[in-house]
Short mmCIF file of C-alpha atoms and ligand atoms in Angstrom, two decimals:
data_model
loop_
_atom_site.label_atom_id
_atom_site.label_comp_id
_atom_site.label_asym_id
_atom_site.label_seq_id
_atom_site.Cartn_x
_atom_site.Cartn_y
_atom_site.Cartn_z
CA MET A 1 163.98 84.46 105.60
CA ALA A 2 165.81 81.19 105.51
CA GLY A 3 168.43 81.39 108.24
CA ALA A 4 171.97 80.23 107.48
CA ASN A 5 171.23 77.05 109.41
CA GLY A 6 167.97 76.56 107.55
CA SER A 7 166.02 76.96 110.79
CA SER A 8 162.27 77.17 110.54
CA GLU A 9 159.21 77.44 112.73
CA LYS A 10 155.72 75.97 112.60
CA HIS A 11 153.06 78.53 111.76
CA GLU A 12 149.42 77.90 110.87
CA GLY A 13 150.41 74.25 110.50
CA PHE A 14 153.06 75.03 107.85
CA GLU A 15 156.82 74.92 108.17
CA VAL A 16 158.01 78.45 107.41
CA PRO A 17 161.60 79.65 107.38
CA LYS A 18 162.51 81.83 110.34
CA VAL A 19 162.54 85.57 109.83
CA GLU A 20 165.86 87.33 109.40
CA VAL A 21 165.62 91.05 108.72
CA LYS A 22 168.32 92.30 106.34
CA PHE A 23 167.31 95.89 105.68
CA THR A 24 166.57 98.33 108.50
CA LYS A 25 167.86 101.65 107.18
CA LEU A 26 166.35 104.34 104.96
CA PHE A 27 166.82 103.83 101.22
CA ILE A 28 167.83 107.14 99.65
CA ASN A 29 169.56 107.70 96.32
CA GLY A 30 170.33 104.00 95.92
CA GLN A 31 171.94 103.56 99.37
CA PHE A 32 170.79 102.27 102.74
CA VAL A 33 171.53 105.09 105.18
CA ASP A 34 170.91 106.06 108.80
CA ALA A 35 168.45 108.83 109.60
CA VAL A 36 169.97 112.30 109.79
CA SER A 37 168.85 112.44 113.43
CA GLY A 38 170.38 109.01 114.11
CA LYS A 39 167.03 107.95 115.58
CA THR A 40 165.49 104.48 115.24
CA PHE A 41 162.08 103.05 116.15
CA GLU A 42 160.88 99.56 116.88
CA THR A 43 158.63 97.53 114.63
CA ARG A 44 156.54 94.87 116.38
CA ASP A 45 154.99 91.54 115.52
CA PRO A 46 151.26 92.08 116.14
CA ARG A 47 150.79 88.32 116.62
CA THR A 48 152.82 88.41 119.82
CA GLY A 49 153.42 92.10 120.55
CA GLU A 50 157.18 91.40 120.51
CA VAL A 51 159.75 93.75 118.96
CA ILE A 52 161.13 92.36 115.68
CA THR A 53 163.87 94.91 115.13
CA ARG A 54 164.65 98.62 115.09
CA ILE A 55 164.32 100.69 111.93
CA ALA A 56 165.96 104.02 111.03
CA GLU A 57 163.39 106.73 111.74
CA GLY A 58 163.07 109.18 108.88
CA ASP A 59 161.67 112.66 109.42
CA LYS A 60 161.62 115.95 107.54
CA ALA A 61 165.41 116.11 107.03
CA ASP A 62 165.45 112.62 105.47
CA ILE A 63 162.41 113.33 103.29
CA ASP A 64 164.29 116.43 102.05
CA LEU A 65 167.26 114.26 101.06
CA ALA A 66 165.02 111.68 99.38
CA VAL A 67 163.15 114.36 97.43
CA LYS A 68 166.44 115.94 96.38
CA ALA A 69 167.60 112.57 95.02
CA ALA A 70 164.27 111.94 93.28
CA ARG A 71 164.30 115.47 91.81
CA GLU A 72 167.82 115.03 90.44
CA ALA A 73 166.94 111.59 89.03
CA PHE A 74 163.89 113.08 87.35
CA ASP A 75 165.44 116.32 86.07
CA ASN A 76 168.79 114.96 84.91
CA GLY A 77 168.87 111.18 85.31
CA PRO A 78 168.40 108.41 82.74
CA TRP A 79 165.01 107.06 83.96
CA PRO A 80 162.58 109.51 82.28
CA ARG A 81 164.87 109.72 79.24
CA MET A 82 165.07 106.03 78.41
CA THR A 83 162.46 104.45 76.16
CA GLY A 84 159.34 102.91 77.63
CA TYR A 85 160.61 99.57 76.40
CA GLU A 86 163.83 99.90 78.39
CA ARG A 87 161.97 100.97 81.51
CA GLY A 88 159.59 98.06 81.03
CA ARG A 89 162.49 95.60 80.81
CA ILE A 90 163.90 96.84 84.12
CA LEU A 91 160.49 96.59 85.78
CA HIS A 92 160.13 93.03 84.42
CA ARG A 93 163.49 92.16 85.99
CA PHE A 94 162.27 93.69 89.25
CA ALA A 95 159.18 91.43 89.09
CA ASP A 96 161.37 88.37 88.41
CA LEU A 97 163.40 89.15 91.53
CA ILE A 98 160.21 89.36 93.58
CA ASP A 99 159.29 85.89 92.32
CA GLN A 100 162.67 84.62 93.49
CA HIS A 101 162.07 85.94 97.02
CA ILE A 102 158.39 85.19 97.56
CA GLU A 103 158.82 83.34 100.86
CA GLU A 104 161.22 85.88 102.37
CA LEU A 105 158.85 88.70 101.48
CA ALA A 106 155.78 86.81 102.73
CA ILE A 107 157.49 86.25 106.08
CA LEU A 108 158.34 89.94 106.40
CA ASP A 109 154.66 90.88 105.94
CA THR A 110 153.63 88.08 108.32
CA VAL A 111 155.75 89.33 111.21
CA ASP A 112 155.22 93.02 110.45
CA ALA A 113 151.48 93.13 109.72
CA GLY A 114 150.33 89.86 111.34
CA LYS A 115 149.22 88.61 107.94
CA LEU A 116 148.84 84.89 107.28
CA PHE A 117 152.03 83.51 105.74
CA MET A 118 150.15 81.50 103.11
CA VAL A 119 148.12 84.56 102.07
CA GLY A 120 151.36 86.43 101.49
CA LYS A 121 153.00 83.53 99.72
CA LEU A 122 150.06 82.64 97.48
CA ARG A 123 148.35 85.99 97.00
CA ASP A 124 149.97 89.25 98.14
CA ILE A 125 153.54 88.75 96.93
CA PRO A 126 152.74 87.01 93.59
CA GLY A 127 150.03 89.66 93.16
CA ALA A 128 152.63 92.40 93.62
CA ALA A 129 154.82 90.87 90.89
CA HIS A 130 151.77 90.52 88.64
CA LEU A 131 150.89 94.19 89.10
CA LEU A 132 154.44 95.26 88.34
CA ARG A 133 154.45 93.20 85.12
CA TYR A 134 151.12 94.69 84.07
CA TYR A 135 152.64 98.18 84.20
CA ALA A 136 155.98 97.05 82.80
CA GLY A 137 153.97 96.00 79.74
CA ALA A 138 152.25 99.38 79.63
CA ALA A 139 155.46 101.42 79.82
CA ASP A 140 155.94 101.48 76.03
CA LYS A 141 152.28 102.06 75.21
CA ILE A 142 151.86 105.55 76.59
CA HIS A 143 151.03 108.08 73.90
CA GLY A 144 148.86 111.06 73.18
CA ALA A 145 146.47 111.91 70.34
CA THR A 146 146.65 113.82 67.06
CA LEU A 147 144.12 116.63 66.79
CA LYS A 148 142.86 118.35 63.68
CA MET A 149 142.11 121.88 64.77
CA SER A 150 139.94 124.42 63.01
CA GLN A 151 141.59 127.28 61.08
CA ARG A 152 144.03 124.96 59.23
CA MET A 153 145.87 124.13 62.42
CA GLN A 154 146.93 120.83 63.82
CA ALA A 155 147.89 119.76 67.30
CA TYR A 156 149.06 116.71 69.13
CA THR A 157 149.08 115.81 72.82
CA LEU A 158 152.06 114.52 74.75
CA LYS A 159 151.60 112.34 77.83
CA GLU A 160 154.35 113.48 80.15
CA PRO A 161 155.38 112.18 83.57
CA VAL A 162 154.10 114.33 86.40
CA GLY A 163 157.56 114.35 88.04
CA VAL A 164 158.50 113.46 91.61
CA VAL A 165 155.72 111.49 93.29
CA GLY A 166 155.17 111.11 97.04
CA HIS A 167 153.47 107.91 98.18
CA ILE A 168 152.08 107.44 101.68
CA VAL A 169 150.79 103.92 102.41
CA PRO A 170 148.99 102.07 105.24
CA TRP A 171 149.87 98.89 107.16
CA ASN A 172 147.09 96.51 106.21
CA TYR A 173 148.47 95.38 102.81
CA PRO A 174 152.14 96.42 102.90
CA SER A 175 153.18 94.72 99.64
CA THR A 176 149.98 95.29 97.68
CA MET A 177 149.81 98.98 98.59
CA PHE A 178 153.47 99.52 97.77
CA PHE A 179 152.96 98.23 94.22
CA PHE A 180 149.54 99.85 93.77
CA LYS A 181 151.47 103.10 94.05
CA VAL A 182 154.97 102.51 92.81
CA SER A 183 154.42 100.40 89.69
CA PRO A 184 152.21 102.77 87.65
CA ALA A 185 154.30 105.77 88.74
CA LEU A 186 157.56 104.19 87.61
CA ALA A 187 156.01 102.95 84.37
CA ALA A 188 154.20 106.22 83.60
CA ALA A 189 156.79 107.84 81.42
CA GLY A 190 159.41 107.71 84.14
CA CYS A 191 158.28 109.46 87.30
CA THR A 192 160.58 109.13 90.32
CA VAL A 193 159.17 108.36 93.76
CA VAL A 194 159.54 108.78 97.51
CA VAL A 195 157.61 106.16 99.49
CA LYS A 196 156.68 106.62 103.15
CA PRO A 197 155.59 103.16 104.31
CA ALA A 198 153.38 102.79 107.38
CA GLU A 199 155.35 102.93 110.63
CA GLN A 200 153.89 99.52 111.54
CA THR A 201 155.11 97.81 108.37
CA PRO A 202 158.39 99.11 106.93
CA LEU A 203 160.15 95.76 106.37
CA SER A 204 158.97 94.57 102.95
CA ALA A 205 159.17 98.09 101.46
CA LEU A 206 162.90 98.24 102.27
CA PHE A 207 163.41 94.80 100.77
CA TYR A 208 161.64 95.94 97.58
CA ALA A 209 163.97 98.95 97.41
CA HIS A 210 166.94 96.57 97.48
CA LEU A 211 165.41 94.40 94.72
CA ALA A 212 164.67 97.46 92.57
CA LYS A 213 168.32 98.45 92.69
CA GLU A 214 169.41 94.90 91.84
CA ALA A 215 167.03 94.98 88.85
CA GLY A 216 168.67 98.12 87.50
CA VAL A 217 166.34 100.90 88.65
CA PRO A 218 168.74 103.89 88.69
CA ASP A 219 169.70 105.53 91.97
CA GLY A 220 167.29 108.20 93.16
CA VAL A 221 164.33 106.82 91.19
CA LEU A 222 162.84 104.83 94.09
CA ASN A 223 163.42 106.09 97.63
CA VAL A 224 161.89 104.49 100.74
CA VAL A 225 161.80 106.48 103.98
CA PRO A 226 160.11 104.77 106.95
CA GLY A 227 158.96 107.07 109.74
CA PHE A 228 155.87 108.38 111.49
CA GLY A 229 152.88 110.16 109.96
CA PRO A 230 153.05 113.56 111.65
CA THR A 231 156.80 113.87 110.88
CA ALA A 232 157.89 111.97 107.75
CA GLY A 233 154.38 111.69 106.29
CA ALA A 234 153.57 115.35 106.84
CA ALA A 235 156.91 116.34 105.26
CA VAL A 236 155.94 114.43 102.09
CA ALA A 237 152.48 116.02 101.95
CA SER A 238 153.76 119.57 102.35
CA HIS A 239 156.95 119.29 100.29
CA MET A 240 157.39 122.07 97.73
CA ASP A 241 159.36 119.84 95.37
CA ILE A 242 156.99 116.86 95.22
CA ASP A 243 154.78 117.18 92.15
CA LYS A 244 152.06 114.67 93.02
CA LEU A 245 150.84 112.96 96.17
CA SER A 246 149.19 109.56 96.24
CA PHE A 247 147.83 108.48 99.62
CA THR A 248 146.08 105.40 100.98
CA GLY A 249 144.87 105.40 104.57
CA SER A 250 142.15 106.79 106.78
CA THR A 251 139.73 109.53 105.74
CA GLU A 252 140.89 111.60 108.71
CA VAL A 253 144.54 111.63 107.60
CA GLY A 254 143.50 111.96 103.95
CA ARG A 255 141.95 115.30 104.85
CA LEU A 256 145.18 116.41 106.55
CA VAL A 257 147.40 115.54 103.58
CA MET A 258 145.07 117.27 101.14
CA GLU A 259 145.16 120.35 103.32
CA ALA A 260 148.96 120.23 103.46
CA ALA A 261 149.14 119.88 99.68
CA ALA A 262 146.81 122.86 99.26
CA LYS A 263 148.86 124.98 101.65
CA SER A 264 152.19 124.16 100.00
CA ASN A 265 152.62 123.88 96.23
CA LEU A 266 149.04 122.83 95.31
CA LYS A 267 150.31 119.40 94.25
CA PRO A 268 147.51 117.21 92.88
CA VAL A 269 146.41 114.56 95.37
CA SER A 270 144.83 111.12 94.98
CA LEU A 271 143.19 109.59 98.01
CA GLU A 272 142.18 105.99 98.72
CA LEU A 273 140.40 106.23 102.03
CA GLY A 274 138.20 104.37 104.44
CA GLY A 275 135.05 102.51 103.56
CA LYS A 276 131.83 101.16 104.97
CA SER A 277 131.10 98.61 102.31
CA PRO A 278 127.74 96.83 102.44
CA VAL A 279 127.12 93.29 101.23
CA ILE A 280 123.48 93.08 100.13
CA VAL A 281 122.04 89.59 100.35
CA PHE A 282 118.72 89.13 98.54
CA ASP A 283 116.23 86.44 99.51
CA ASP A 284 116.90 84.34 96.40
CA ALA A 285 120.61 84.12 97.21
CA ASP A 286 122.44 80.84 97.64
CA VAL A 287 122.64 80.99 101.44
CA ASP A 288 125.91 79.06 101.76
CA MET A 289 127.52 81.37 99.23
CA ALA A 290 126.16 84.42 101.03
CA VAL A 291 127.52 83.24 104.39
CA ASN A 292 130.93 82.50 102.87
CA LEU A 293 131.09 85.88 101.15
CA VAL A 294 130.09 87.96 104.17
CA ASN A 295 132.57 86.04 106.32
CA PHE A 296 135.30 86.60 103.74
CA ALA A 297 134.38 90.27 103.46
CA THR A 298 134.37 90.88 107.21
CA TYR A 299 136.97 88.59 108.72
CA THR A 300 139.79 88.34 106.18
CA ASN A 301 142.49 90.76 107.21
CA LYS A 302 144.21 91.40 110.57
CA VAL A 303 144.35 94.34 112.98
CA ASP A 304 147.25 96.05 114.83
CA LYS A 305 147.41 97.31 118.44
CA ASP A 306 145.79 100.73 118.01
CA GLN A 307 143.18 99.22 115.76
CA TYR A 308 142.51 96.45 118.28
CA GLU A 309 141.69 99.03 120.96
CA LYS A 310 139.52 101.01 118.54
CA VAL A 311 137.56 97.90 117.49
CA LEU A 312 136.86 96.93 121.12
CA LYS A 313 135.52 100.45 121.74
CA TYR A 314 133.13 100.11 118.80
CA ILE A 315 131.89 96.75 120.06
CA ASN A 316 131.15 98.32 123.41
CA LEU A 317 129.40 101.25 121.75
CA GLY A 318 127.27 98.91 119.60
CA GLN A 319 125.95 97.25 122.75
CA ARG A 320 125.25 100.60 124.43
CA GLU A 321 123.41 101.84 121.33
CA GLY A 322 121.04 98.89 121.63
CA ALA A 323 122.23 96.47 118.94
CA THR A 324 122.16 92.79 119.89
CA LEU A 325 125.53 91.08 120.17
CA VAL A 326 124.90 87.59 118.80
CA THR A 327 128.41 86.23 118.97
CA GLY A 328 132.00 87.29 119.65
CA GLY A 329 132.83 90.72 121.02
CA LYS A 330 135.82 89.74 123.14
CA PRO A 331 139.59 89.63 122.70
CA CYS A 332 140.93 86.14 122.09
CA GLY A 333 144.25 84.40 122.55
CA ASP A 334 146.70 85.22 125.32
CA LYS A 335 149.07 87.21 123.12
CA GLY A 336 148.82 89.42 120.04
CA TYR A 337 145.90 91.66 119.13
CA TYR A 338 143.13 89.24 118.25
CA ILE A 339 139.39 89.79 118.55
CA GLU A 340 136.67 87.18 118.14
CA PRO A 341 134.59 87.31 114.96
CA THR A 342 131.71 89.50 116.07
CA ILE A 343 128.12 89.78 114.80
CA PHE A 344 125.48 92.35 115.76
CA THR A 345 121.80 92.12 114.82
CA ASP A 346 118.99 94.69 115.32
CA VAL A 347 121.33 97.33 113.91
CA LYS A 348 119.60 100.61 112.95
CA ASP A 349 120.85 102.77 110.07
CA ASP A 350 121.76 105.69 112.30
CA MET A 351 123.78 103.74 114.89
CA THR A 352 127.48 104.58 115.03
CA ILE A 353 128.43 100.96 114.25
CA ALA A 354 126.34 101.21 111.07
CA GLN A 355 127.91 104.53 110.02
CA ASP A 356 131.60 104.53 111.05
CA GLU A 357 134.31 102.45 109.52
CA ILE A 358 135.24 99.94 112.24
CA PHE A 359 138.08 98.27 110.31
CA GLY A 360 137.91 95.06 112.29
CA PRO A 361 136.07 91.72 112.50
CA VAL A 362 132.64 93.16 113.26
CA MET A 363 129.54 92.44 111.16
CA SER A 364 126.33 94.47 111.49
CA LEU A 365 123.17 92.86 110.12
CA ILE A 366 120.48 95.22 108.83
CA LYS A 367 117.20 93.94 107.33
CA PHE A 368 115.42 95.30 104.26
CA LYS A 369 112.17 94.42 102.45
CA THR A 370 112.41 95.85 98.91
CA VAL A 371 115.13 96.43 96.32
CA GLU A 372 114.62 100.18 96.66
CA GLU A 373 115.08 99.98 100.41
CA ALA A 374 118.27 97.92 99.98
CA ILE A 375 119.69 100.57 97.64
CA GLN A 376 118.70 103.38 99.96
CA LYS A 377 120.33 101.69 102.97
CA ALA A 378 123.48 100.79 101.03
CA ASN A 379 123.86 104.43 99.98
CA ASN A 380 123.16 105.74 103.47
CA THR A 381 126.85 106.26 104.22
CA ARG A 382 129.38 108.97 103.53
CA TYR A 383 131.71 106.31 102.15
CA GLY A 384 131.67 104.65 98.75
CA LEU A 385 134.58 102.25 98.49
CA ALA A 386 132.89 99.00 97.49
CA ALA A 387 129.71 96.95 97.76
CA GLY A 388 128.77 93.30 97.40
CA ILE A 389 125.53 91.91 95.95
CA VAL A 390 124.42 88.32 96.44
CA THR A 391 121.52 87.27 94.21
CA LYS A 392 120.72 84.95 91.31
CA ASN A 393 118.45 87.56 89.73
CA ILE A 394 120.34 89.35 86.95
CA ASP A 395 117.84 92.21 86.78
CA ILE A 396 118.31 92.95 90.47
CA ALA A 397 122.10 92.59 90.17
CA ASN A 398 122.27 95.02 87.25
CA THR A 399 119.88 97.56 88.76
CA VAL A 400 121.53 97.59 92.16
CA SER A 401 125.05 97.79 90.64
CA ARG A 402 124.10 100.98 88.82
CA SER A 403 122.33 102.49 91.80
CA ILE A 404 125.03 102.14 94.40
CA ARG A 405 127.48 105.00 94.67
CA ALA A 406 130.68 103.04 95.20
CA GLY A 407 133.83 102.52 93.16
CA VAL A 408 133.68 98.72 92.99
CA ILE A 409 130.73 96.33 92.94
CA TRP A 410 131.23 92.61 93.48
CA ILE A 411 128.31 90.42 92.38
CA ASN A 412 128.32 86.91 93.87
CA CYS A 413 131.98 87.36 94.82
CA TYR A 414 134.04 89.64 97.06
CA PHE A 415 137.55 91.12 97.01
CA ALA A 416 137.86 90.19 93.33
CA PHE A 417 140.95 92.13 92.24
CA ASP A 418 142.93 92.18 89.03
CA PRO A 419 145.71 94.48 87.78
CA ASP A 420 143.43 95.46 84.89
CA ALA A 421 140.46 96.33 87.15
CA PRO A 422 140.59 99.89 88.54
CA PHE A 423 140.08 100.12 92.31
CA GLY A 424 139.18 103.26 94.25
CA GLY A 425 136.39 105.01 96.04
CA TYR A 426 133.46 107.31 95.47
CA LYS A 427 132.34 109.99 97.94
CA MET A 428 134.47 110.22 101.10
CA SER A 429 136.30 107.02 100.23
CA GLY A 430 138.49 109.19 98.01
CA PHE A 431 139.28 109.77 94.37
CA GLY A 432 141.85 108.56 91.85
CA LYS A 433 142.11 104.88 90.94
CA ASP A 434 144.77 102.32 91.71
CA MET A 435 145.27 99.50 89.19
CA GLY A 436 144.12 99.35 85.62
CA MET A 437 145.15 101.77 82.88
CA ASP A 438 143.25 104.46 84.84
CA ALA A 439 146.01 104.50 87.47
CA LEU A 440 148.60 105.57 84.89
CA GLU A 441 146.67 108.78 84.36
CA LYS A 442 147.39 109.84 87.94
CA TYR A 443 151.08 110.04 87.12
CA LEU A 444 150.82 111.61 83.68
CA GLN A 445 150.01 115.10 82.54
CA THR A 446 148.81 116.10 79.10
CA LYS A 447 150.55 118.75 77.05
CA THR A 448 148.95 120.12 73.88
CA VAL A 449 151.30 121.21 71.08
CA ALA A 450 149.63 123.29 68.34
CA THR A 451 150.95 124.54 65.01
CA PRO A 452 149.52 126.12 61.82
CA LEU A 453 149.65 124.04 58.65
CA TYR A 454 151.71 125.15 55.66
CA ASN A 455 150.76 128.47 54.14
CA THR A 456 148.34 129.33 56.91
CA PRO A 457 148.84 132.92 57.97
CA TRP A 458 148.78 133.31 61.75
CA LEU A 459 148.20 136.85 63.00
P1 LIG B 1 146.35 106.10 108.62
O1 LIG B 1 145.60 107.11 107.85
O2 LIG B 1 146.45 106.23 110.07
O3 LIG B 1 147.85 106.01 108.08
C1 LIG B 1 148.15 105.85 106.70
C2 LIG B 1 149.51 106.46 106.41
O4 LIG B 1 149.45 107.86 106.64
C3 LIG B 1 150.63 105.92 107.29
O5 LIG B 1 151.79 105.77 106.50
C4 LIG B 1 150.82 107.03 108.31
O6 LIG B 1 152.11 107.10 108.84
C5 LIG B 1 150.53 108.26 107.47
N1 LIG B 1 150.14 109.45 108.24
C6 LIG B 1 149.55 109.52 109.46
N2 LIG B 1 149.39 110.81 109.83
C7 LIG B 1 149.88 111.57 108.83
C8 LIG B 1 149.99 112.98 108.62
N3 LIG B 1 149.58 113.85 109.52
N4 LIG B 1 150.51 113.41 107.45
C9 LIG B 1 150.94 112.53 106.52
N5 LIG B 1 150.88 111.20 106.68
C10 LIG B 1 150.36 110.71 107.80
O7 LIG B 1 145.73 104.72 108.20
P2 LIG B 1 146.12 103.29 108.81
O8 LIG B 1 145.64 103.25 110.20
O9 LIG B 1 147.54 102.97 108.53
O10 LIG B 1 145.28 102.32 107.85
C11 LIG B 1 143.95 102.07 108.04
C12 LIG B 1 143.07 102.97 107.21
O11 LIG B 1 143.46 102.92 105.84
C13 LIG B 1 141.63 102.58 107.23
O12 LIG B 1 140.83 103.71 107.39
C14 LIG B 1 141.39 101.95 105.87
O13 LIG B 1 140.09 102.01 105.39
C15 LIG B 1 142.32 102.72 105.01
N6 LIG B 1 142.67 101.93 103.85
C16 LIG B 1 142.02 102.18 102.68
C17 LIG B 1 142.32 101.44 101.56
C18 LIG B 1 141.67 101.72 100.25
O14 LIG B 1 142.01 101.05 99.29
N7 LIG B 1 140.77 102.66 100.13
C19 LIG B 1 143.26 100.44 101.64
C20 LIG B 1 143.90 100.20 102.83
C21 LIG B 1 143.59 100.96 103.94
MG1 LIG B 2 146.53 104.60 112.05
#
């Protein structure tokens, strides 16, 4: 954030204003408050490993307060009772405020998640505002159907908000993930929400809570409670008064939250989980394009400390399993958690590095001879998040797109996202879409209202 003295630092060759963290407390019922326990935890800059600031540490007691506020706002507050048009106008104002703070928000994600400042400034933060506007525009277009029943009856369906929604999000796209979850829920007929950001990246979520209030989102509608997974996160998953749970993170934790939901109030769950997304390059492909796309697919985002250690373990394992390390494989830089871009060849389908999600800058090259073999290898994973296809042959592109069991296929492109394009996995990459009109459905429930027509005896 621009300091009072306008101080700035050089970063990636750009002058960027210096970070100044304004919001470090939990946001519950429209107020920034300390944790009930009084505890705080540190959030670090993964580029240097240095502590940025301390954040109030929410746990079960704070989640209880946030859910109570969200429940009250849903059961008795104005948000679900106002028209979709009014809710949409507030969400548009929220998006306008994001636009006015793009640099401040981009810097928060840079220091918190180690993301590139320009990626935040040009893509993540404007993308978040775009997503919010998409759903703001949808808020007054939610309606059911009219049904002509047999026996001289008629019925109609109502699309009703599911209620209080719990959102648990990961650290790799703090702003994007926040709005993947929050914007359709708020637009969908007026749900209220409790967000548990990742412990690594709470800063931008708290800033968004402040902007939401400034935009006119009523108190209790949007609550943000930073804290750790096994405490705050688990309290969201098992809460008896949360009506729906939407989670993005690892498959391992996804299983835990689904279990907790099943053991508590059977709240419906949507999961966006890990992936092992292949990019299939056919021999007719434009080689320069293929190289650019696989680089983009593998080396775009950044890792944190735990992830850094995990990635180095996988690189070691790849070598022990007999794959050939062509380049990279080592940490780089003298601070932060950076690893060289790494490429393995001679990778066999059953090797751990070919099967597990590594979630780091490691590429495994696997050869194939026929289209059928490419499809078989691409499907030889428990995951099904996404896949890339690089070819000029439209018949191959169409056939392979239909044959791969994954939620998104990118042909001659990669990471092509749009608010109108649903995103979410197949198989163990989860279920329930973010983005697109599909995402609204996660936060709506359908009620059927039936009645006999005039002069129709019933019973
Ligand atoms: P993670 O599963 O460790 O954590 C995600 C969130 O869950 C965090 O907020 C964490 O605090 C919380 N959590 C941890 N334990 C919990 C528990 N017992 N109960 C409730 N909540 C708990 O994931 P991560 O390490 O933050 O992120 C990386 C993972 O997320 C990768 O596997 C990646 O593939 C996945 N991811 C998937 C998508 C997608 O769109 N499918 C997007 C981003 C990240
Ligand atoms: Mg983790």
